[in-house]
Coordinates of C-alpha atoms in Angstrom, one line a residue:
X1 CA 1.1 -27.9 -28.7
X2 CA 2.5 -26.2 -25.7
X3 CA 2.6 -28.5 -22.3
X4 CA -0.2 -28.3 -20.0
X5 CA -0.8 -25.3 -18.4
X6 CA 0.0 -26.1 -14.4
X7 CA -2.2 -24.1 -11.8
X8 CA 0.5 -21.9 -11.0
X9 CA 3.9 -20.9 -12.2
X10 CA 7.0 -22.0 -10.9
X11 CA 7.8 -20.6 -7.1
X12 CA 11.0 -21.0 -5.3
X13 CA 10.9 -24.3 -4.0
X14 CA 10.9 -25.5 -0.1
X15 CA 14.6 -27.4 0.4
X16 CA 12.9 -29.6 2.9
X17 CA 9.4 -31.8 2.8
X18 CA 8.2 -33.9 5.5
X19 CA 5.5 -36.1 3.9
X20 CA 3.6 -38.6 6.2
X21 CA 2.1 -41.0 4.1
X22 CA -0.5 -43.2 6.3
X23 CA -1.1 -47.4 6.0
X24 CA -4.3 -47.3 7.6
X25 CA -7.9 -49.6 7.5
X26 CA -10.7 -47.9 6.9
X27 CA -13.8 -48.0 10.0
X28 CA -17.6 -49.9 9.0
X29 CA -19.2 -46.1 8.5
X30 CA -18.5 -43.0 6.9
X31 CA -18.9 -40.9 10.3
X32 CA -15.7 -43.2 12.0
X33 CA -13.4 -43.1 9.0
X34 CA -13.7 -39.3 8.5
X35 CA -13.5 -38.9 12.4
X36 CA -10.0 -41.3 11.7
X37 CA -8.9 -39.1 9.5
X38 CA -9.0 -36.0 11.7
X39 CA -7.4 -37.9 14.3
X40 CA -4.3 -38.9 12.0
X41 CA -4.0 -35.2 10.7
X42 CA -3.5 -34.3 13.9
X43 CA -1.1 -36.6 14.4
X44 CA 0.8 -36.0 11.6
X45 CA 0.7 -32.7 11.9
X46 CA 2.3 -32.3 15.6
X47 CA 4.7 -34.4 13.8
X48 CA 5.6 -31.6 11.8
X49 CA 4.1 -33.0 8.1
X50 CA 4.0 -31.0 5.4
X51 CA 2.1 -33.1 2.8
X52 CA -0.2 -35.8 4.8
X53 CA -1.4 -38.3 1.9
X54 CA -4.3 -41.4 2.4
X55 CA -5.0 -44.2 0.2
X56 CA -7.3 -44.4 -2.6
X57 CA -11.2 -44.1 -1.8
X58 CA -10.3 -43.9 1.8
X59 CA -13.2 -42.3 2.5
X60 CA -15.5 -44.4 2.9
X61 CA -12.9 -47.0 2.4
X62 CA -12.7 -48.7 -1.1
X63 CA -15.0 -51.3 -2.2
X64 CA -14.5 -54.9 -2.8
X65 CA -17.7 -56.8 -2.9
X66 CA -17.5 -56.1 -7.0
X67 CA -14.3 -58.4 -6.4
X68 CA -15.2 -61.2 -4.3
X69 CA -18.9 -62.0 -4.9
X70 CA -21.3 -62.0 -8.7
X71 CA -22.7 -58.7 -9.9
X72 CA -26.1 -60.6 -9.2
X73 CA -25.4 -61.0 -5.8
X74 CA -24.8 -57.7 -4.8
X75 CA -27.5 -54.7 -5.5
X76 CA -27.6 -54.1 -1.7
X77 CA -24.2 -54.0 -1.7
X78 CA -23.9 -51.1 -4.2
X79 CA -26.4 -49.3 -3.1
X80 CA -24.8 -49.2 0.7
X81 CA -22.1 -48.2 -1.1
X82 CA -23.5 -45.0 -2.8
X83 CA -25.3 -43.6 0.3
X84 CA -21.6 -44.1 2.2
X85 CA -20.2 -42.0 -0.4
X86 CA -19.6 -38.2 -0.2
X87 CA -20.4 -34.9 -2.3
X88 CA -16.8 -33.3 -2.9
X89 CA -18.9 -30.1 -1.4
X90 CA -20.2 -31.6 1.2
X91 CA -19.6 -31.3 5.2
X92 CA -17.4 -34.2 5.1
X93 CA -14.6 -32.8 3.1
X94 CA -15.7 -29.4 4.1
X95 CA -14.5 -30.7 8.0
X96 CA -11.2 -32.4 6.3
X97 CA -10.9 -28.7 4.7
X98 CA -11.0 -26.8 7.8
X99 CA -8.4 -29.3 10.0
X100 CA -5.9 -28.5 7.1
X101 CA -6.7 -24.7 7.6
X102 CA -6.5 -25.6 11.2
X103 CA -3.2 -27.2 10.9
X104 CA -1.2 -25.4 8.4
X105 CA -0.7 -28.4 6.3
X106 CA -1.5 -30.1 2.7
X107 CA -3.2 -33.2 2.5
X108 CA -4.7 -35.8 -0.3
X109 CA -7.6 -37.6 0.6
X110 CA -8.7 -40.2 -1.7
X111 CA -12.6 -40.5 -2.0
X112 CA -15.8 -41.8 -3.4
X113 CA -17.0 -39.2 -4.3
X114 CA -21.0 -39.0 -5.2
X115 CA -22.9 -37.8 -7.9
X116 CA -26.3 -35.3 -7.4
X117 CA -26.8 -36.1 -11.6
X118 CA -26.5 -40.1 -11.1
X119 CA -25.6 -42.8 -8.8
X120 CA -22.5 -43.5 -10.7
X121 CA -19.4 -42.0 -9.4
X122 CA -15.7 -41.7 -9.7
X123 CA -13.3 -40.5 -6.9
X124 CA -11.2 -37.6 -7.4
X125 CA -8.5 -36.5 -4.3
X126 CA -9.6 -33.6 -1.7
X127 CA -6.3 -31.9 -1.7
X128 CA -6.6 -29.4 0.6
X129 CA -4.1 -26.5 1.9
X130 CA -3.6 -24.0 3.8
X131 CA -1.8 -21.5 1.4
X132 CA -3.9 -19.5 -0.7
X133 CA -3.0 -21.6 -4.3
X134 CA -5.9 -23.7 -5.5
X135 CA -5.1 -27.3 -6.0
X136 CA -7.2 -29.7 -7.9
X137 CA -9.4 -32.6 -7.8
X138 CA -8.0 -35.3 -10.3
X139 CA -10.3 -38.2 -10.7
X140 CA -9.9 -41.7 -12.0
X141 CA -9.5 -41.2 -15.5
X142 CA -11.1 -44.6 -15.9
X143 CA -12.3 -47.3 -13.8
X144 CA -10.3 -51.0 -13.9
X145 CA -11.7 -54.7 -14.0
X146 CA -14.4 -54.8 -11.6
X147 CA -14.1 -51.5 -10.0
X148 CA -16.3 -50.2 -13.8
X149 CA -19.5 -52.0 -11.5
X150 CA -19.2 -49.2 -9.0
X151 CA -17.5 -45.9 -10.7
X152 CA -18.1 -44.5 -13.3
X153 CA -15.1 -42.9 -15.7
X154 CA -13.6 -39.5 -14.8
X155 CA -12.5 -36.2 -17.1
X156 CA -9.6 -34.8 -17.2
X157 CA -10.0 -31.9 -15.8
X158 CA -7.3 -32.6 -13.0
X159 CA -4.3 -33.2 -15.2
X160 CA -2.8 -30.3 -13.5
X161 CA -0.2 -29.8 -11.3
X162 CA -0.3 -27.4 -8.2
X163 CA 2.7 -25.3 -6.8
X164 CA 2.4 -25.0 -3.3
X165 CA 4.3 -22.6 -0.6
X166 CA 5.2 -25.6 1.3
X167 CA 5.0 -28.8 -0.6
X168 CA 6.8 -27.8 -4.3
X169 CA 5.4 -28.6 -7.3
X170 CA 2.6 -31.7 -6.9
X171 CA 0.6 -34.1 -9.0
X172 CA -1.3 -37.4 -8.5
X173 CA -2.4 -40.5 -10.7
X174 CA -5.1 -43.0 -8.8
X175 CA -3.9 -46.0 -8.7
X176 CA -3.2 -48.0 -12.4
X177 CA -3.8 -45.0 -14.4
X178 CA 0.4 -44.6 -13.2
X179 CA 0.6 -46.8 -16.3
X180 CA -1.0 -44.5 -18.8
X181 CA 1.3 -43.5 -20.5
X182 CA -0.2 -41.0 -22.1
X183 CA -2.0 -39.9 -18.1
X184 CA 1.9 -39.9 -17.2
X185 CA 3.2 -37.6 -19.6
X186 CA 0.5 -34.9 -18.7
X187 CA 1.5 -34.8 -15.7
X188 CA 5.3 -35.0 -15.7
X189 CA 6.2 -32.3 -18.9
X190 CA 4.6 -30.1 -16.0
X191 CA 7.7 -30.7 -13.8
X192 CA 6.2 -31.8 -10.2
X193 CA 8.3 -32.8 -7.6
X194 CA 6.6 -34.8 -6.0
X195 CA 4.1 -37.6 -7.1
X196 CA 1.4 -38.9 -5.3
X197 CA -0.4 -42.8 -6.2
X198 CA -2.2 -43.8 -3.8
X199 CA -3.7 -47.7 -4.1
X200 CA -6.5 -49.6 -2.2
X201 CA -5.4 -52.5 0.1
X202 CA -5.4 -55.5 -2.2
X203 CA -6.7 -55.6 -5.6
X204 CA -8.0 -59.4 -6.3
X205 CA -8.2 -60.8 -10.0
X206 CA -8.2 -64.3 -9.2
X207 CA -9.0 -66.9 -6.8
X208 CA -5.7 -68.8 -7.4
X209 CA -3.1 -66.8 -4.6
X210 CA -0.5 -68.2 -6.3
X211 CA -0.7 -66.0 -9.9
X212 CA -3.3 -63.2 -8.1
X213 CA -2.4 -59.8 -8.7
X214 CA 1.2 -58.6 -7.3
X215 CA 0.4 -55.1 -6.0
X216 CA 4.0 -54.5 -3.8
X217 CA 5.5 -55.7 -7.2
X218 CA 3.2 -53.5 -9.4
X219 CA 2.9 -50.7 -7.3
X220 CA 7.0 -50.4 -6.8
X221 CA 7.6 -50.7 -10.8
X222 CA 4.8 -47.7 -11.2
X223 CA 6.5 -45.5 -8.6
X224 CA 10.3 -46.3 -9.4
X225 CA 9.8 -46.3 -13.1
X226 CA 8.1 -42.7 -12.7
X227 CA 10.5 -41.4 -10.2
X228 CA 12.9 -42.0 -12.5
X229 CA 11.7 -40.5 -15.7
X230 CA 9.8 -37.4 -13.8
X231 CA 13.1 -36.8 -11.6
X232 CA 11.2 -36.1 -8.6
X233 CA 9.8 -38.2 -5.7
X234 CA 6.8 -40.5 -5.7
X235 CA 4.4 -41.3 -2.6
X236 CA 3.2 -44.3 -3.5
X237 CA 0.2 -44.5 -0.6
X238 CA -1.8 -47.6 0.2
X239 CA -4.6 -48.9 2.8
X240 CA -4.4 -51.8 4.7
X241 CA -6.5 -54.8 5.0
X242 CA -6.6 -55.6 9.0
X243 CA -8.0 -58.8 9.6
X244 CA -11.3 -56.4 11.4
X245 CA -11.6 -55.0 8.0
X246 CA -11.4 -58.1 5.8
X247 CA -14.0 -59.7 8.1
X248 CA -16.2 -57.3 8.0
X249 CA -15.9 -57.0 3.9
X250 CA -16.5 -61.0 3.9
X251 CA -19.7 -60.5 5.8
X252 CA -20.6 -58.0 3.5
X253 CA -19.4 -58.9 0.4
X254 CA -22.2 -60.3 -1.1
X255 CA -25.8 -60.8 -0.3
X256 CA -25.7 -65.3 0.0
X257 CA -24.1 -66.2 3.3
X258 CA -23.0 -69.7 1.4
X259 CA -20.2 -67.9 -0.8
X260 CA -18.9 -66.6 2.6
X261 CA -16.3 -68.6 2.9
X262 CA -15.4 -68.4 -1.3
X263 CA -15.0 -64.5 -0.3
X264 CA -12.7 -65.0 2.4
X265 CA -10.7 -67.3 0.6
X266 CA -10.2 -64.4 -2.2
X267 CA -9.3 -61.8 0.3
X268 CA -6.9 -64.0 2.2
X269 CA -5.1 -64.9 -1.0
X270 CA -4.4 -61.5 -2.0
X271 CA -1.8 -59.8 -1.7
X272 CA -1.4 -56.8 0.6
X273 CA -0.1 -53.4 -1.0
X274 CA 3.0 -51.9 0.7
X275 CA 3.2 -47.9 1.3
X276 CA 6.5 -46.6 0.0
X277 CA 8.6 -44.1 -1.5
X278 CA 10.8 -43.4 -4.1
X279 CA 13.5 -40.8 -4.8
X280 CA 14.7 -38.7 -8.5
X281 CA 17.1 -41.8 -9.1
X282 CA 13.9 -45.0 -9.2
X283 CA 15.8 -45.9 -6.0
X284 CA 14.1 -46.3 -2.2
X285 CA 14.3 -43.3 0.6
X286 CA 11.9 -43.3 3.8
X287 CA 10.1 -45.5 5.4
X288 CA 8.4 -48.5 4.3
X289 CA 4.8 -49.7 6.1
X290 CA 3.8 -53.0 5.7
X291 CA 1.1 -55.4 7.2
X292 CA 0.3 -53.3 10.2
X293 CA -1.5 -50.1 10.7
X294 CA 0.9 -46.9 10.9
X295 CA 3.0 -43.4 9.4
X296 CA 5.8 -44.1 6.9
X297 CA 7.7 -40.9 7.1
X298 CA 9.8 -39.8 4.4
X299 CA 11.8 -35.8 4.6
X300 CA 13.2 -35.3 1.1
X301 CA 15.1 -32.6 -0.4
X302 CA 13.4 -31.0 -3.5
X303 CA 16.8 -30.0 -4.5
X304 CA 17.7 -33.7 -5.8
X305 CA 15.0 -32.9 -8.6
X306 CA 17.3 -31.0 -10.5
X307 CA 20.3 -33.4 -10.4
X308 CA 19.1 -36.0 -12.4
X309 CA 17.5 -33.2 -14.9
X310 CA 20.5 -32.5 -15.6
X311 CA 21.9 -35.7 -17.0
X312 CA 18.3 -36.8 -19.1
X313 CA 15.8 -33.7 -19.3
X314 CA 12.9 -35.9 -21.1
X315 CA 10.9 -32.9 -22.4
X316 CA 13.2 -30.6 -23.3
X317 CA 16.6 -30.7 -25.6
X318 CA 18.0 -32.7 -26.6
X319 CA 15.1 -35.8 -26.1
X320 CA 12.4 -33.5 -27.4
X321 CA 14.5 -32.2 -30.5
X322 CA 14.8 -35.6 -32.6
X323 CA 11.1 -36.0 -33.2
X324 CA 8.2 -33.5 -32.6
X325 CA 5.3 -35.1 -30.7
X326 CA 2.4 -33.1 -30.1
X327 CA -0.2 -34.0 -27.3
X328 CA -3.5 -33.0 -26.1
X329 CA -5.6 -33.3 -23.4
X330 CA -9.0 -32.1 -22.3
X331 CA -9.3 -30.9 -19.1
X332 CA -13.1 -29.6 -19.1
X333 CA -15.3 -31.2 -16.3
X334 CA -18.5 -32.3 -17.6
X335 CA -21.7 -32.4 -15.6
X336 CA -24.8 -34.0 -16.5
X337 CA -27.1 -32.3 -19.7
X338 CA -28.7 -29.1 -18.3

């Protein structure tokens, strides 16, 4: 079968793209976090950013309560999170789109999408740009582990690499699905030049801090391997869990005060994620952010994507000539039955 169809045909790519990866903590409310997003876009645009990337579910913030409390203790937290989530065509995303048009930038924003058909949610990225070529909104295909207590599965309509005027060919997968071979192939076969990987600040898997999930290593492995395979640049953009956000998560993480210390210990023992960049050879490029708020910067030359393809192009001769592998992905969006 032919490779997946992108949103447009390849164009003459800009030689240099300045990327701002926002290593930030969300604030306690959707309104204040939205204001922080708009202010950050202004700051990055003023410093000549072409592409501005925010972490996973940054609006209203990544839900940590199902990781630090039992499901029977978090009914109120779930309801509150649903109310804080936003509609893809709602006023909050509309403000982000307008800001992008005003500043002439491309923005990738992770947000928790509220559904008009159900309380269940998936979280696509709202990618808004100044030029007229449409960007898709990829949804998280399958929520992982305790995320299933908050979000519904997504669909494949966003498995598309978009061709932009100012940032080249851009694709994205959310968090752990960057380990999914089929999802990776669906995008890599469309020749991305920049691939976006948004992540949460922490991802607790156990109470034991010595055997907890290592965000830094896991995300670096994903980022470097994808960059090397696709011969593209990768942006690993993670949120930050600062002291104020952690304290708020502990207080709001469950309905019973007696579990407060246990919740705190889980979050303190969870490894913080890092915001970083990788080049087409799998090596580190640009700046890195860890442990404090700020923007990590990288100025990338998209021409570097070509050199590696001359040596090892995984999606054409000779690598695909020995064995033919047929691939099919559904990109149909599914709504409620009418």
